[in-house]
Tab-separated table of C-alpha atoms and ligand atoms in Angstrom:
chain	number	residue	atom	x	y	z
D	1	UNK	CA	44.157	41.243	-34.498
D	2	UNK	CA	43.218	41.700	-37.875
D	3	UNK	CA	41.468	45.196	-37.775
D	4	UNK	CA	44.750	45.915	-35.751
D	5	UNK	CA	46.666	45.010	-39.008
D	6	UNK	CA	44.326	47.162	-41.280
D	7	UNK	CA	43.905	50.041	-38.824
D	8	UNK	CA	48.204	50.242	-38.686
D	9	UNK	CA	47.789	49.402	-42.199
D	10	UNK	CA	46.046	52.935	-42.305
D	11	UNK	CA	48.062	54.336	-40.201
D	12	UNK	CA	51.327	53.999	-42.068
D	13	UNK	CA	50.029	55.699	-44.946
D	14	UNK	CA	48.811	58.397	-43.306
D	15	UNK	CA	52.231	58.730	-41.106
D	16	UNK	CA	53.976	59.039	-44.644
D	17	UNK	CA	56.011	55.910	-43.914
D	18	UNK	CA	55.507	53.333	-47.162
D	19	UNK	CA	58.347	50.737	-46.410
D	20	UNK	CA	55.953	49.808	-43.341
D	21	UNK	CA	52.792	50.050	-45.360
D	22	UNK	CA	54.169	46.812	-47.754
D	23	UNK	CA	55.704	45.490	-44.315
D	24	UNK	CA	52.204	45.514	-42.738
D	25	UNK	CA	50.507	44.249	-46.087
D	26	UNK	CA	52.797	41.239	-46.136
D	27	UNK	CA	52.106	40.406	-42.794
D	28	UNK	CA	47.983	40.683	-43.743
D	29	UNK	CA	48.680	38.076	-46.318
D	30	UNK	CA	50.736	36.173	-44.304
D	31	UNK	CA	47.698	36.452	-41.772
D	32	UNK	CA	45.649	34.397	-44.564
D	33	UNK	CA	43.160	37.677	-44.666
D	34	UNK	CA	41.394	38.517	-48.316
D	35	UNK	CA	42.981	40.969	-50.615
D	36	UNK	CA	40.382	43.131	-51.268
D	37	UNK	CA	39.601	43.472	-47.702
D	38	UNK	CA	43.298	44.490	-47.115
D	39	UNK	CA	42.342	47.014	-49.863
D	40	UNK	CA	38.955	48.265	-48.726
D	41	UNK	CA	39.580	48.720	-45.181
D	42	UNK	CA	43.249	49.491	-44.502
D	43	UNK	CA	45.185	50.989	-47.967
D	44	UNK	CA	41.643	52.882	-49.646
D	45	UNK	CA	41.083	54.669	-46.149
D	46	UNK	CA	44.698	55.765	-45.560
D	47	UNK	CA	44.239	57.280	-48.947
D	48	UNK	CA	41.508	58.827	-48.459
D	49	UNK	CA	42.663	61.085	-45.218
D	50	UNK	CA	46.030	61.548	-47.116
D	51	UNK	CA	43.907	63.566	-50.004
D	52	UNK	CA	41.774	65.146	-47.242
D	53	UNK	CA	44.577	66.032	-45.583
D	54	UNK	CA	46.341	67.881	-48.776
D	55	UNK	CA	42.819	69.186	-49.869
D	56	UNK	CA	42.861	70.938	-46.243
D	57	UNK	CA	46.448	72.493	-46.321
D	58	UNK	CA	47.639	70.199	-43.696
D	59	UNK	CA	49.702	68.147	-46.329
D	60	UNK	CA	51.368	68.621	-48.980
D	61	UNK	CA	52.165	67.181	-52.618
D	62	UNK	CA	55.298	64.859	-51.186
D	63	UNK	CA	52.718	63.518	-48.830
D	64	UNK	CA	50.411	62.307	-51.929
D	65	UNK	CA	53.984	61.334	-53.430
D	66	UNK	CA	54.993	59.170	-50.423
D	67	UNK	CA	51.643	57.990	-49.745
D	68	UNK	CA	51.340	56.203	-53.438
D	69	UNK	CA	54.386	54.912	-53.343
D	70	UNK	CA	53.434	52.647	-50.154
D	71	UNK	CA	50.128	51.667	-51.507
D	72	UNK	CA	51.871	50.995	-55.017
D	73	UNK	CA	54.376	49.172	-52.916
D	74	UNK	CA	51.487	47.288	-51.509
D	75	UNK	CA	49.315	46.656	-54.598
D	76	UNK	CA	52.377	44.667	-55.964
D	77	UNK	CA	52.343	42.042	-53.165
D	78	UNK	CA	47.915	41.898	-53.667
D	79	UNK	CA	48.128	41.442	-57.304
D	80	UNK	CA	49.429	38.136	-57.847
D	81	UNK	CA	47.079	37.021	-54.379
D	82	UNK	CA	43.977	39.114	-56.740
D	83	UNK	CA	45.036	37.115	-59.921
D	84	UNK	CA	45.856	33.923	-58.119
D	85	UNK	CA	41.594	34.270	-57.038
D	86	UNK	CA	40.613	34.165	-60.582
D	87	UNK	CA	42.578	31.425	-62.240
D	88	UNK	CA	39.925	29.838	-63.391
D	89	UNK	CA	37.817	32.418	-64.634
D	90	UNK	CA	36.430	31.986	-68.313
D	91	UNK	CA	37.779	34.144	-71.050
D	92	UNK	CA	34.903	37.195	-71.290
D	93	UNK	CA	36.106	39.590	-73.675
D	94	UNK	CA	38.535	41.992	-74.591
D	95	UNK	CA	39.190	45.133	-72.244
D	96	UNK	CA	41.214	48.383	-73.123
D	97	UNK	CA	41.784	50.322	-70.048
D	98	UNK	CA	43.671	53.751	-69.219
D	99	UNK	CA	43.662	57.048	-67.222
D	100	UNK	CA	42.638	60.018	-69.722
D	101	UNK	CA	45.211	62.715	-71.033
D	102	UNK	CA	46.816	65.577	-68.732
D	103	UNK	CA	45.898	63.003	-65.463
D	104	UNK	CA	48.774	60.774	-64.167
D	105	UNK	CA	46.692	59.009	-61.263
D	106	UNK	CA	47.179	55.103	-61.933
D	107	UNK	CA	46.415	53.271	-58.763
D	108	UNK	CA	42.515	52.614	-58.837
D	109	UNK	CA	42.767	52.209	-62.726
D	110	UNK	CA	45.426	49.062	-62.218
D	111	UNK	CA	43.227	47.948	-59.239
D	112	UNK	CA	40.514	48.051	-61.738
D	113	UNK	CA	42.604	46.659	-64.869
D	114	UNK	CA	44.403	43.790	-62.366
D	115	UNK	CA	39.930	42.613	-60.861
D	116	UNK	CA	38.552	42.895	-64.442
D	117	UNK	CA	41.843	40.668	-65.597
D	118	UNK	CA	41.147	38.157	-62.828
D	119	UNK	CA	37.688	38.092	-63.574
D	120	UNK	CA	37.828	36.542	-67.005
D	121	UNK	CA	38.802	39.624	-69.579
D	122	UNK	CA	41.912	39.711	-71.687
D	123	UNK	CA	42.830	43.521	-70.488
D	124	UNK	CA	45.414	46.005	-72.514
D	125	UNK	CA	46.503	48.566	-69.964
D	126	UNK	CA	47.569	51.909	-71.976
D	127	UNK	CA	49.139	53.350	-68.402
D	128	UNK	CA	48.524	56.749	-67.683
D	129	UNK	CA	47.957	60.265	-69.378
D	130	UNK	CA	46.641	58.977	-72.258
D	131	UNK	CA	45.539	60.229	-75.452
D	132	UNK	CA	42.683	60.215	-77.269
D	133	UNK	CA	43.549	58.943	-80.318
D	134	UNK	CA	45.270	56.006	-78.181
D	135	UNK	CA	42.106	54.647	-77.050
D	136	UNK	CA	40.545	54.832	-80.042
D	137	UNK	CA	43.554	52.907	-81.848
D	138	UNK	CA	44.135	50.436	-79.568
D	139	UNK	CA	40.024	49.526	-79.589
D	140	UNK	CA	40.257	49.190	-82.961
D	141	UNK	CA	43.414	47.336	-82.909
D	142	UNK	CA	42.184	44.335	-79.928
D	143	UNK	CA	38.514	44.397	-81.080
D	144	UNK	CA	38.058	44.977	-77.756
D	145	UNK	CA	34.281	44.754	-76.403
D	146	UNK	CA	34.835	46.893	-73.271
D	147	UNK	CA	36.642	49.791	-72.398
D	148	UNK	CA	37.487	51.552	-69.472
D	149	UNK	CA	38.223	55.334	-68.799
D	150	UNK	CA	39.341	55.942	-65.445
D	151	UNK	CA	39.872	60.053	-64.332
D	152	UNK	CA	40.737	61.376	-60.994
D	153	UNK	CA	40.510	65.067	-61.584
D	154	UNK	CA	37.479	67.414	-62.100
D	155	UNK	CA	39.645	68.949	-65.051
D	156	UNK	CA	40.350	65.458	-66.848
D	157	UNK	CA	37.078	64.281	-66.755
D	158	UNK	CA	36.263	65.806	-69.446
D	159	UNK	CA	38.187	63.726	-71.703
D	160	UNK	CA	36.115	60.975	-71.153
D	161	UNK	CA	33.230	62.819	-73.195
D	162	UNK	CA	35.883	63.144	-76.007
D	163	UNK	CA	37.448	59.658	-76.304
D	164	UNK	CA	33.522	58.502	-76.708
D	165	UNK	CA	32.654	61.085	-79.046
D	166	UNK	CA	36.640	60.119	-80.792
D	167	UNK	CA	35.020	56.957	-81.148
D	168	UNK	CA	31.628	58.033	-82.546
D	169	UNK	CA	34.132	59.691	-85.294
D	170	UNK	CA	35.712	56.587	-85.760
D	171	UNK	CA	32.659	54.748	-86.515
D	172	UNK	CA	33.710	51.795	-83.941
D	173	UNK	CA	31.354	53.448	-80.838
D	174	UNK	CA	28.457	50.410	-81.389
D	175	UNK	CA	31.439	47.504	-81.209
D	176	UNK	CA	32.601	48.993	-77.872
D	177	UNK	CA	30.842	49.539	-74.268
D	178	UNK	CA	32.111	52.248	-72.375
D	179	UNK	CA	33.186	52.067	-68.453
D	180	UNK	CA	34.204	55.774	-66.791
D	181	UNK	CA	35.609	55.692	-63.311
D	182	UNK	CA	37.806	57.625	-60.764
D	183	UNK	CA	36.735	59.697	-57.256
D	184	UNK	CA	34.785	62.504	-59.284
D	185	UNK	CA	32.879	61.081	-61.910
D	186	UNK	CA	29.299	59.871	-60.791
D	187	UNK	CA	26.658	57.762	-62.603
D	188	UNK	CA	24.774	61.211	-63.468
D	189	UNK	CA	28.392	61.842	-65.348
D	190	UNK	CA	27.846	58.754	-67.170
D	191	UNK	CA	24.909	59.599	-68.512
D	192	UNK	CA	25.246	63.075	-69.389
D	193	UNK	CA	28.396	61.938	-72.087
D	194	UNK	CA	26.787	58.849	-73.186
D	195	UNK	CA	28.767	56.267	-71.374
D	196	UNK	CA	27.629	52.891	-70.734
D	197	UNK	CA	28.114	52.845	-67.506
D	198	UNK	CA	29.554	53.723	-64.180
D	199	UNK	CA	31.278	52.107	-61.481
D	200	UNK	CA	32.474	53.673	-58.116
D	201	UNK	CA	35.102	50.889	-57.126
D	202	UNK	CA	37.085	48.007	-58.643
D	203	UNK	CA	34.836	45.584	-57.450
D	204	UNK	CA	31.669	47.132	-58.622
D	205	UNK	CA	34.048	47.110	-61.948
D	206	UNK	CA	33.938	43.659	-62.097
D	207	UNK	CA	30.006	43.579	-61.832
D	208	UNK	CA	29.302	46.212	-64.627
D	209	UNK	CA	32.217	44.976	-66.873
D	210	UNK	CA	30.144	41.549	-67.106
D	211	UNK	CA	26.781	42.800	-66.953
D	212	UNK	CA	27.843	45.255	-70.040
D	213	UNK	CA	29.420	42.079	-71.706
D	214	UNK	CA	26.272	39.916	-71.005
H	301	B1M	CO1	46.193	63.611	-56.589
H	301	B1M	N1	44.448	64.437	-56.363
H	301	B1M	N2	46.813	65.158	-57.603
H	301	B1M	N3	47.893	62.671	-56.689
H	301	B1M	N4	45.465	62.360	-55.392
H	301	B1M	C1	43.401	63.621	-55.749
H	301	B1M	C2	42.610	62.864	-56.814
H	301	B1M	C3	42.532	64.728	-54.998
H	301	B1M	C4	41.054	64.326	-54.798
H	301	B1M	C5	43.201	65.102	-53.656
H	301	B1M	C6	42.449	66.190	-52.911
H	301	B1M	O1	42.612	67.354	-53.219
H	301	B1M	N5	41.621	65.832	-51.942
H	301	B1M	C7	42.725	65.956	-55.959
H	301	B1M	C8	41.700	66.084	-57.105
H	301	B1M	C9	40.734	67.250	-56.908
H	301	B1M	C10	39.756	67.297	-58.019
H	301	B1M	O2	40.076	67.488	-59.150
H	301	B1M	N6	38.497	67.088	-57.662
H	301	B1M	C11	44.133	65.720	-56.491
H	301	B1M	C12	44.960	66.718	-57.046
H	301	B1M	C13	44.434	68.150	-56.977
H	301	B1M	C14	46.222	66.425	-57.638
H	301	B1M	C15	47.190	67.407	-58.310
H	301	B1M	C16	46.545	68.443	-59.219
H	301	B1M	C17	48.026	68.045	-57.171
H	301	B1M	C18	48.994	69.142	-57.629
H	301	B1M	O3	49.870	68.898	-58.417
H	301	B1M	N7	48.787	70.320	-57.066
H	301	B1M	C19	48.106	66.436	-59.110
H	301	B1M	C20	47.566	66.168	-60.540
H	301	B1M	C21	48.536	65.354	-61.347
H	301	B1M	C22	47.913	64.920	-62.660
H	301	B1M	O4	47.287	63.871	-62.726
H	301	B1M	N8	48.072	65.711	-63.704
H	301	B1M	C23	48.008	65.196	-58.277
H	301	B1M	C24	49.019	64.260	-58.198
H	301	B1M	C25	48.973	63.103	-57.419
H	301	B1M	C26	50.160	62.166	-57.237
H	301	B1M	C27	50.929	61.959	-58.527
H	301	B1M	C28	51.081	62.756	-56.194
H	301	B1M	C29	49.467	60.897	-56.623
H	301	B1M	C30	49.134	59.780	-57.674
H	301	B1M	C31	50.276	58.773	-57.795
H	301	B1M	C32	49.917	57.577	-58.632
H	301	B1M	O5	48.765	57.279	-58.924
H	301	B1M	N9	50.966	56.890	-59.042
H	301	B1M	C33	48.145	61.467	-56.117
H	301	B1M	C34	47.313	60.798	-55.170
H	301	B1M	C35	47.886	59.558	-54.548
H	301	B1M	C36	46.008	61.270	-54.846
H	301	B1M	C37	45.012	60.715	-53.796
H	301	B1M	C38	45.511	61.124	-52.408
H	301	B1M	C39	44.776	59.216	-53.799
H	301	B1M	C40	44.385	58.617	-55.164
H	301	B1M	C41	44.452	57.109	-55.050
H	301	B1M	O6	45.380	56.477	-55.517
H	301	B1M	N10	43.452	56.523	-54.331
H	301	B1M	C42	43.667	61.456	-54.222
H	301	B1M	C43	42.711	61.676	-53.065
H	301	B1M	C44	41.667	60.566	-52.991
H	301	B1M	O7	41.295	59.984	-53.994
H	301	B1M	N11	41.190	60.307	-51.821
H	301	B1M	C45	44.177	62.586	-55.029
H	301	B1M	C46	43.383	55.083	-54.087
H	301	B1M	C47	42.690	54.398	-55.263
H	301	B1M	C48	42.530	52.903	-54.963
H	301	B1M	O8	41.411	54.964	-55.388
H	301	B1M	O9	42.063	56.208	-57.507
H	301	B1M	O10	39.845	56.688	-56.347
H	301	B1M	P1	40.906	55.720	-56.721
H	301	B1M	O11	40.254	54.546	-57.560
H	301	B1M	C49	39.094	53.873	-57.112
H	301	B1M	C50	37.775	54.469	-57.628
H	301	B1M	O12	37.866	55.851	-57.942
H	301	B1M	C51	37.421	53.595	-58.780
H	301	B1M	O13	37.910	52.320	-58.412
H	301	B1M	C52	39.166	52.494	-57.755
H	301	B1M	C53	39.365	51.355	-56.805
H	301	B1M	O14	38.352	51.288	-55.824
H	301	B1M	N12	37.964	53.864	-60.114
H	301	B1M	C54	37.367	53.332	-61.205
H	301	B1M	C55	39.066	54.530	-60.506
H	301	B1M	N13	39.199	54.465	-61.822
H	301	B1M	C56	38.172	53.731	-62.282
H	301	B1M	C57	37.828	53.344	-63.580
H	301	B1M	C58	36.685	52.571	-63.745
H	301	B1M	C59	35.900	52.202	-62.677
H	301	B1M	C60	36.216	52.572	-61.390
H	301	B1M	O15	36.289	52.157	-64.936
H	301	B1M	C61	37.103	52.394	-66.034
């Protein structure tokens, strides 16, 4: 019954239809099932064949369009559920989180800000397409401990390099540890620009933000 849920769950993003994605998702919490399972194994996977899809020619940029709007749809009925989990977690630090300039993906970045805000840290979320000098303002700002660069694009990836070499500049890069994220960066990525580390999905997030913090 409830791989029926997250297979349909799939389904409806894949069949472009997002009013029955956040139907479906309701009913999976209604079901009493986890959130990040719902997220794992029915939204991420629908997702993930929408881009193949559009990265084959079979689909097209309103697909993407429709297809975020269900799982954003969705993500607003698992946050409170992901928040509600960690209540009682202890303060940890201070988190400023974003997607880098010219790239306007924000769904795995505010499944990564909402897990690391659950999980203890006080999180500023600077949204999407942001600038350097944003991220380098806003650490210095908070004080923040921790901060987290999420990019979904080969050709925004890049930035990454520059916000922690903005913040070399700055003289503020020993105060801060440095997260990078999103479907093409890689640990070997990490490295190479001097990040702190890497983590391939929220959850993992939530692992290196309090290892980094430790
Ligand atoms: Co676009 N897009 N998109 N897109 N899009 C991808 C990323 C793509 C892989 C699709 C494809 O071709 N197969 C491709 C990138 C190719 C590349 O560069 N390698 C692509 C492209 C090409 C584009 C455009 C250029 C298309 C065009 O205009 N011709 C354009 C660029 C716009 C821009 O940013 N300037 C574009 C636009 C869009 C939409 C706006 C339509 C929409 C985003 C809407 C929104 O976010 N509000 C969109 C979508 C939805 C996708 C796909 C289909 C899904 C992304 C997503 O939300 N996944 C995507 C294909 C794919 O990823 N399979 C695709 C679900 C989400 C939970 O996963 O974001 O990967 P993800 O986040 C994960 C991990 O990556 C990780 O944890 C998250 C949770 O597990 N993570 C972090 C992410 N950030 C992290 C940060 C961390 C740690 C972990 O620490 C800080």
């Amino acid at each position: 019954m409830s791989n029926d849920l997250l297979e349909q769950i799939t389904a409806s993003l894949v069949d472009s239809d997002p009013d029955g994605t956040a139907e479906l998702t309701r009913q999976a919490i209604g079901a009493g099932m986890e959130p990040m399972t719902i997220i794992d194994r029915g939204l991420v996977p629908g997702m993930d064949i929408v881009g193949e899809k559009f990265r084959t020619g079979e689909y097209f940029l309103p697909h993407l369009i429709i297809a975020a709007s269900g799982m954003k749809q969705s993500m607003e009925l698992l946050e409170p559920e992901l928040s509600r989990r960690g209540e009682k977690a202890q303060t940890l630090g201070t988190a400023v989180i974003g997607t880098v300039k010219g790239d306007i993906h924000e769904i795995g970045k505010s499944l990564v800000a909402t897990m690391i805000a659950a999980n203890g840290f006080q999180v500023h979320d600077l949204g999407v397409d942001v600038p350097t000098e944003a991220f380098v303002a806003k650490v210095k700002e908070t004080g923040a401990n921790l901060l987290g660069l999420s990019a979904l694009l080969t050709t925004t990836m890049t930035a990454q390099r520059e916000i922690i070499e903005a913040l070399e500049e700055a003289g503020i890069r020993d105060q801060v540890k440095v997260m990078v994220g999103g479907a093409p960066v890689s640990q070997e990525w990490a490295r190479t620009i001097g990040a702190d580390g890497y983590a391939e999905d929220a959850v993992g997030a939530v692992e290196l933000c309090k290892e980094l913090v430790a």
